[in-house]
């Protein structure tokens, strides 16, 4: 179902969606008030939901859907402005499935192509999410994987003190990070680096919102900044982030190196640098998201003596990135969201006693 206050944009989305196989458009609405009644009657699987609308905007509608416990998921449709970024970030933290950017500029063919690519990617991710089977109804932690792959019977003792934590996420990441970061204590003894797949401006808004709900300081990465213990550094959208050792500290560097796994910032790019900077004395946590970003760098981290955890299937919006490391036998623990922060803290404390 298409929800947008622009009749022209509703028609543009309708035309593109009609070209996609196995996509049925059950209706459209001009604002949130108009949409609510139709959603209850039509029960769509997925909404394209404009962020900024009169009467009731996209964020207000999303919260109302949550309050009424309606099952429809939402792809937010946002403009690349600071206001649009803030509202969309809030929506993602409230549980929106994902978002797409309204194309801008005078090239109509390019705009149409960009929008088509975004829609195809997000709808494919949604299809993957509804096609998956939960690992368990209770979301239990540390379930072994058939054929001897996946989580170890017990987490191995770290050979040396953990020096850094890396979190990697894509689709569903903002909501997941909102559940993990606030549970980390204010005296965390190592820095935390986060690669979340998002475009420029959006990572800034996400860092601000996560900082508001966390006891740790959460900042968007800046060139040359020193990552102090207890600081959470979120990779800036549109750039790659790497970490280098500077004496007893870690310095953040931002580059325009090409995307990896189709994304920038990429988990693989970040984690490779952290593995090198810490001589493998790091912990990686791979969270919800489509694709395989993080797989190869987790393999390298493990080869250097580091440690890997993964979010469990039942709690993932899309079980892609964690699934890749689990099926490769790299994940020592597979955890629901509520247990990730305590597991990070325990790992750091145990490693410091080694």
Coordinates of C-alpha atoms in Angstrom, one line a residue:
X1 CA 0.0 0.0 0.0
X2 CA 1.3 3.5 -1.0
X3 CA 0.9 6.3 1.5
X4 CA 2.0 9.8 0.2
X5 CA 0.5 13.2 0.1
X6 CA 1.7 13.8 -3.5
X7 CA -0.6 12.4 -6.1
X8 CA 2.3 12.5 -8.6
X9 CA 4.6 10.5 -6.3
X10 CA 1.9 8.0 -5.5
X11 CA 1.5 7.4 -9.3
X12 CA 5.3 7.2 -9.7
X13 CA 5.6 4.5 -7.0
X14 CA 2.5 2.7 -8.4
X15 CA 4.1 2.5 -11.9
X16 CA 7.3 1.1 -10.6
X17 CA 5.7 -1.4 -8.2
X18 CA 3.5 -2.7 -11.0
X19 CA 6.6 -3.7 -12.9
X20 CA 7.9 -5.9 -10.1
X21 CA 7.0 -9.6 -10.1
X22 CA 4.6 -10.9 -7.4
X23 CA 3.9 -7.4 -6.0
X24 CA 0.2 -6.5 -5.6
X25 CA -0.8 -2.9 -4.8
X26 CA -3.9 -3.2 -2.6
X27 CA -4.5 0.6 -2.2
X28 CA -3.1 4.1 -1.6
X29 CA -3.7 6.9 0.8
X30 CA -3.0 10.7 0.8
X31 CA -2.0 11.0 4.5
X32 CA -1.8 9.1 7.7
X33 CA -5.5 9.6 8.7
X34 CA -6.6 8.4 5.3
X35 CA -4.3 5.4 5.6
X36 CA -5.3 4.1 9.0
X37 CA -8.8 3.1 8.0
X38 CA -7.6 1.5 4.8
X39 CA -4.8 -0.4 6.5
X40 CA -7.2 -2.0 9.0
X41 CA -9.5 -3.0 6.1
X42 CA -6.9 -4.1 3.5
X43 CA -4.3 -5.6 5.9
X44 CA -1.3 -4.9 3.6
X45 CA 2.0 -6.7 4.2
X46 CA 4.1 -3.6 3.5
X47 CA 3.6 0.2 3.2
X48 CA 5.6 2.8 1.4
X49 CA 5.2 5.6 3.9
X50 CA 6.0 9.2 3.2
X51 CA 7.8 10.8 6.2
X52 CA 6.4 14.3 5.8
X53 CA 2.6 14.6 5.3
X54 CA -0.2 16.8 6.6
X55 CA -2.8 15.7 9.1
X56 CA -0.8 12.8 10.3
X57 CA 2.8 12.3 9.2
X58 CA 4.6 9.1 8.6
X59 CA 6.2 8.9 12.1
X60 CA 2.8 9.5 13.8
X61 CA 1.2 6.8 11.6
X62 CA 4.0 4.4 12.4
X63 CA 3.5 4.9 16.2
X64 CA -0.3 4.5 15.8
X65 CA 0.2 1.2 13.9
X66 CA 2.4 0.0 16.7
X67 CA -0.1 1.1 19.3
X68 CA -3.0 -0.7 17.5
X69 CA -0.7 -3.8 17.0
X70 CA -1.3 -3.8 13.2
X71 CA 1.1 -6.1 11.4
X72 CA 1.9 -4.0 8.3
X73 CA 5.6 -3.1 8.0
X74 CA 6.8 0.2 6.6
X75 CA 9.4 1.4 4.2
X76 CA 9.8 5.1 4.9
X77 CA 10.1 7.5 1.9
X78 CA 12.3 10.4 2.9
X79 CA 13.9 13.4 1.4
X80 CA 17.7 14.0 1.8
X81 CA 17.4 16.9 4.2
X82 CA 18.3 17.3 7.9
X83 CA 14.6 17.4 8.8
X84 CA 13.9 14.3 6.7
X85 CA 16.9 12.5 8.2
X86 CA 15.8 13.2 11.8
X87 CA 12.3 12.0 11.2
X88 CA 13.4 8.9 9.3
X89 CA 16.0 8.0 11.9
X90 CA 13.3 8.2 14.6
X91 CA 11.0 6.0 12.5
X92 CA 13.8 3.4 12.1
X93 CA 14.4 3.4 15.8
X94 CA 10.6 2.9 16.3
X95 CA 10.7 -0.2 14.1
X96 CA 10.2 0.9 10.5
X97 CA 11.5 -1.9 8.2
X98 CA 13.8 0.4 6.2
X99 CA 13.7 3.6 4.1
X100 CA 14.3 4.9 0.6
X101 CA 15.4 8.3 -0.5
X102 CA 13.3 10.5 -2.8
X103 CA 15.5 11.1 -5.9
X104 CA 16.3 14.7 -6.6
X105 CA 17.7 16.6 -9.6
X106 CA 16.4 17.3 -13.1
X107 CA 17.3 14.0 -14.8
X108 CA 14.0 12.1 -14.8
X109 CA 15.3 8.9 -16.2
X110 CA 18.1 8.7 -13.6
X111 CA 15.6 9.5 -10.9
X112 CA 13.3 6.7 -12.0
X113 CA 16.2 4.3 -12.2
X114 CA 17.5 5.2 -8.7
X115 CA 14.0 4.8 -7.2
X116 CA 13.5 1.5 -9.0
X117 CA 16.9 0.1 -7.6
X118 CA 16.0 1.3 -4.1
X119 CA 12.5 -0.3 -4.2
X120 CA 13.8 -3.6 -5.6
X121 CA 16.5 -3.8 -2.9
X122 CA 14.2 -3.1 0.0
X123 CA 11.4 -5.3 -1.3
X124 CA 13.8 -8.2 -1.8
X125 CA 15.0 -7.7 1.8
X126 CA 11.4 -7.7 3.0
X127 CA 10.7 -10.9 1.1
X128 CA 13.7 -12.5 2.7
X129 CA 12.5 -11.3 6.2
X130 CA 9.0 -12.8 5.9
X131 CA 10.3 -16.0 4.3
X132 CA 12.6 -16.9 7.3
X133 CA 11.7 -19.3 10.1
X134 CA 12.5 -18.2 13.6
X135 CA 15.3 -20.1 15.3
X136 CA 13.1 -20.7 18.3
X137 CA 9.7 -19.4 19.5
X138 CA 11.4 -18.1 22.8
X139 CA 14.3 -16.5 21.1
X140 CA 16.8 -18.5 23.2
X141 CA 20.5 -17.9 23.0
X142 CA 23.3 -20.0 21.8
X143 CA 21.5 -22.6 19.8
X144 CA 23.8 -25.0 18.0
X145 CA 23.6 -25.2 14.2
X146 CA 23.1 -28.5 12.4
X147 CA 26.1 -30.3 10.9
X148 CA 28.5 -29.0 13.5
X149 CA 28.5 -25.4 12.4
X150 CA 27.8 -22.3 14.4
X151 CA 28.1 -21.6 18.1
X152 CA 30.7 -23.2 20.3
X153 CA 29.7 -25.2 23.4
X154 CA 31.3 -22.5 25.5
X155 CA 32.9 -19.2 24.6
X156 CA 36.7 -19.6 24.4
X157 CA 38.7 -17.6 26.9
X158 CA 40.4 -14.6 25.2
X159 CA 44.2 -15.0 25.0
X160 CA 44.7 -11.3 25.7
X161 CA 42.7 -8.3 26.9
X162 CA 40.0 -7.1 24.4
X163 CA 40.9 -3.7 23.1
X164 CA 37.9 -2.8 21.0
X165 CA 34.4 -3.9 20.0
X166 CA 32.9 -3.6 16.5
X167 CA 29.2 -3.7 15.8
X168 CA 28.0 -4.3 12.2
X169 CA 24.4 -3.9 11.0
X170 CA 22.2 -3.0 8.1
X171 CA 18.4 -3.4 7.7
X172 CA 16.9 -3.2 11.2
X173 CA 20.1 -1.9 12.6
X174 CA 18.9 1.4 14.1
X175 CA 16.2 -0.3 16.2
X176 CA 18.6 -3.1 17.2
X177 CA 21.3 -0.5 18.3
X178 CA 18.7 1.3 20.3
X179 CA 18.2 -2.0 22.3
X180 CA 21.9 -2.8 22.7
X181 CA 23.9 0.5 23.3
X182 CA 21.8 1.8 26.2
X183 CA 22.6 -1.4 28.1
X184 CA 26.3 -0.9 27.9
X185 CA 27.7 0.6 31.2
X186 CA 29.2 4.1 31.4
X187 CA 32.6 2.7 32.5
X188 CA 33.2 0.5 29.5
X189 CA 37.0 0.1 29.3
X190 CA 37.2 -0.1 25.5
X191 CA 35.9 1.9 22.5
X192 CA 33.0 0.7 20.4
X193 CA 33.0 1.1 16.6
X194 CA 29.8 0.8 14.6
X195 CA 29.3 0.3 10.9
X196 CA 25.6 0.8 10.1
X197 CA 24.7 0.9 6.4
X198 CA 23.2 4.4 6.0
X199 CA 23.7 7.4 3.7
X200 CA 25.2 10.8 4.7
X201 CA 23.2 13.0 7.1
X202 CA 21.3 9.9 8.4
X203 CA 24.3 8.6 10.4
X204 CA 24.6 12.0 12.1
X205 CA 20.9 11.9 13.1
X206 CA 21.3 8.3 14.3
X207 CA 24.3 9.2 16.4
X208 CA 22.4 12.0 18.1
X209 CA 19.4 9.8 18.9
X210 CA 21.5 7.0 20.2
X211 CA 23.5 9.4 22.3
X212 CA 20.2 10.6 23.8
X213 CA 19.2 7.2 25.0
X214 CA 22.7 5.8 26.0
X215 CA 24.9 6.4 29.0
X216 CA 27.9 6.1 26.8
X217 CA 28.9 9.0 24.5
X218 CA 27.8 8.2 20.9
X219 CA 29.3 10.3 18.1
X220 CA 29.4 10.2 14.4
X221 CA 33.0 9.6 13.2
X222 CA 35.2 12.6 12.3
X223 CA 38.5 12.5 10.6
X224 CA 41.4 12.2 13.1
X225 CA 39.3 11.9 16.2
X226 CA 40.7 9.8 19.1
X227 CA 38.3 7.0 20.2
X228 CA 38.5 6.9 24.0
X229 CA 37.4 4.0 26.2
X230 CA 33.7 4.1 26.6
X231 CA 33.1 6.1 23.4
X232 CA 30.8 4.7 20.7
X233 CA 32.0 5.9 17.2
X234 CA 29.4 5.5 14.4
X235 CA 30.8 5.4 10.9
X236 CA 29.8 8.4 8.7
X237 CA 27.5 7.6 5.8
X238 CA 29.0 7.7 2.4
X239 CA 32.6 7.2 3.7
X240 CA 34.7 4.3 4.8
X241 CA 35.9 4.3 8.4
X242 CA 39.2 2.7 9.5
X243 CA 41.0 2.6 12.9
X244 CA 44.7 3.0 13.4
X245 CA 46.8 2.6 16.6
X246 CA 48.3 5.9 17.9
X247 CA 50.4 5.1 21.0
X248 CA 48.0 3.7 23.5
X249 CA 44.9 5.1 21.7
X250 CA 43.0 4.5 18.5
X251 CA 42.6 7.2 15.8
X252 CA 39.6 7.3 13.4
X253 CA 40.3 7.9 9.7
X254 CA 37.6 8.5 7.1
X255 CA 38.3 7.7 3.4
X256 CA 36.6 7.9 0.1
X257 CA 37.7 4.4 -0.8
X258 CA 35.2 2.5 -2.9
X259 CA 32.2 0.7 -1.4
X260 CA 32.7 -2.9 -0.3
X261 CA 29.8 -5.4 -0.6
X262 CA 28.0 -2.5 -2.2
X263 CA 28.1 -0.3 0.9
X264 CA 30.0 2.5 2.5
X265 CA 30.6 2.4 5.5
X266 CA 31.3 -1.3 5.3
X267 CA 31.7 -3.7 8.2
X268 CA 34.5 -5.5 6.4
X269 CA 36.5 -2.4 5.8
X270 CA 36.2 -1.2 9.4
X271 CA 36.8 -4.6 11.1
X272 CA 39.9 -5.3 9.0
X273 CA 41.5 -2.2 10.3
X274 CA 40.5 -2.9 13.9
X275 CA 41.9 -6.4 13.6
X276 CA 45.2 -4.9 12.5
X277 CA 45.2 -2.1 15.1
X278 CA 44.5 -4.5 18.0
X279 CA 46.6 -7.5 16.7
X280 CA 43.3 -9.5 16.8
X281 CA 42.4 -8.6 20.4
X282 CA 38.9 -7.4 19.5
X283 CA 35.3 -8.6 19.5
X284 CA 33.0 -8.3 16.5
X285 CA 29.2 -8.5 16.9
X286 CA 27.3 -9.0 13.6
X287 CA 23.7 -7.9 13.8
X288 CA 20.6 -7.8 11.6
X289 CA 21.0 -7.0 7.9
X290 CA 20.8 -8.3 4.3
X291 CA 23.9 -9.6 2.6
X292 CA 27.3 -10.9 3.8
X293 CA 29.1 -7.7 4.8
X294 CA 31.4 -8.6 7.8
X295 CA 31.9 -12.3 6.8
X296 CA 35.4 -12.1 5.4
X297 CA 36.7 -9.7 8.1
X298 CA 35.2 -11.9 10.8
X299 CA 37.2 -14.8 9.3
X300 CA 40.4 -12.7 9.4
X301 CA 39.7 -11.6 13.0
X302 CA 39.2 -15.2 14.1
X303 CA 42.5 -16.2 12.4
X304 CA 44.2 -13.5 14.4
X305 CA 42.7 -14.9 17.7
X306 CA 39.8 -12.5 18.0
X307 CA 36.2 -13.3 18.8
X308 CA 32.8 -13.1 17.0
X309 CA 29.2 -13.1 18.2
X310 CA 26.0 -12.9 16.1
X311 CA 22.4 -11.8 16.6
X312 CA 20.0 -14.7 16.5
X313 CA 17.6 -15.3 13.7
X314 CA 14.4 -14.8 15.7
X315 CA 15.3 -11.2 16.6
X316 CA 16.7 -10.1 13.2
X317 CA 14.6 -8.0 10.8
X318 CA 16.7 -9.7 8.1
X319 CA 18.8 -12.7 8.9
X320 CA 21.5 -12.2 6.3
X321 CA 24.7 -10.8 7.7
X322 CA 24.5 -12.9 11.0
X323 CA 23.5 -16.0 9.1
X324 CA 26.7 -15.7 6.9
X325 CA 29.0 -15.7 9.9
X326 CA 27.0 -18.4 11.7
X327 CA 27.0 -20.8 8.6
X328 CA 30.7 -20.2 8.2
X329 CA 31.2 -21.5 11.7
X330 CA 32.7 -18.2 12.9
X331 CA 30.1 -17.2 15.6
X332 CA 31.0 -18.3 19.1
X333 CA 27.7 -17.2 20.5
X334 CA 24.3 -16.5 18.8
X335 CA 22.3 -14.2 21.0
X336 CA 18.9 -12.4 21.2
X337 CA 19.2 -8.6 21.3
X338 CA 18.5 -8.5 25.0
X339 CA 21.6 -10.6 25.8
X340 CA 24.1 -8.9 23.4
X341 CA 25.2 -6.0 25.7
X342 CA 25.7 -8.2 28.8
X343 CA 27.7 -10.7 26.7
X344 CA 29.9 -7.9 25.4
X345 CA 30.6 -6.7 29.0
X346 CA 31.3 -10.2 30.2
X347 CA 33.7 -10.9 27.3
X348 CA 35.7 -7.7 28.0
X349 CA 35.9 -8.5 31.8
X350 CA 37.0 -12.1 31.2
X351 CA 39.6 -11.1 28.7
X352 CA 41.1 -8.6 31.1
X353 CA 41.6 -11.4 33.6
X354 CA 43.5 -13.6 31.1

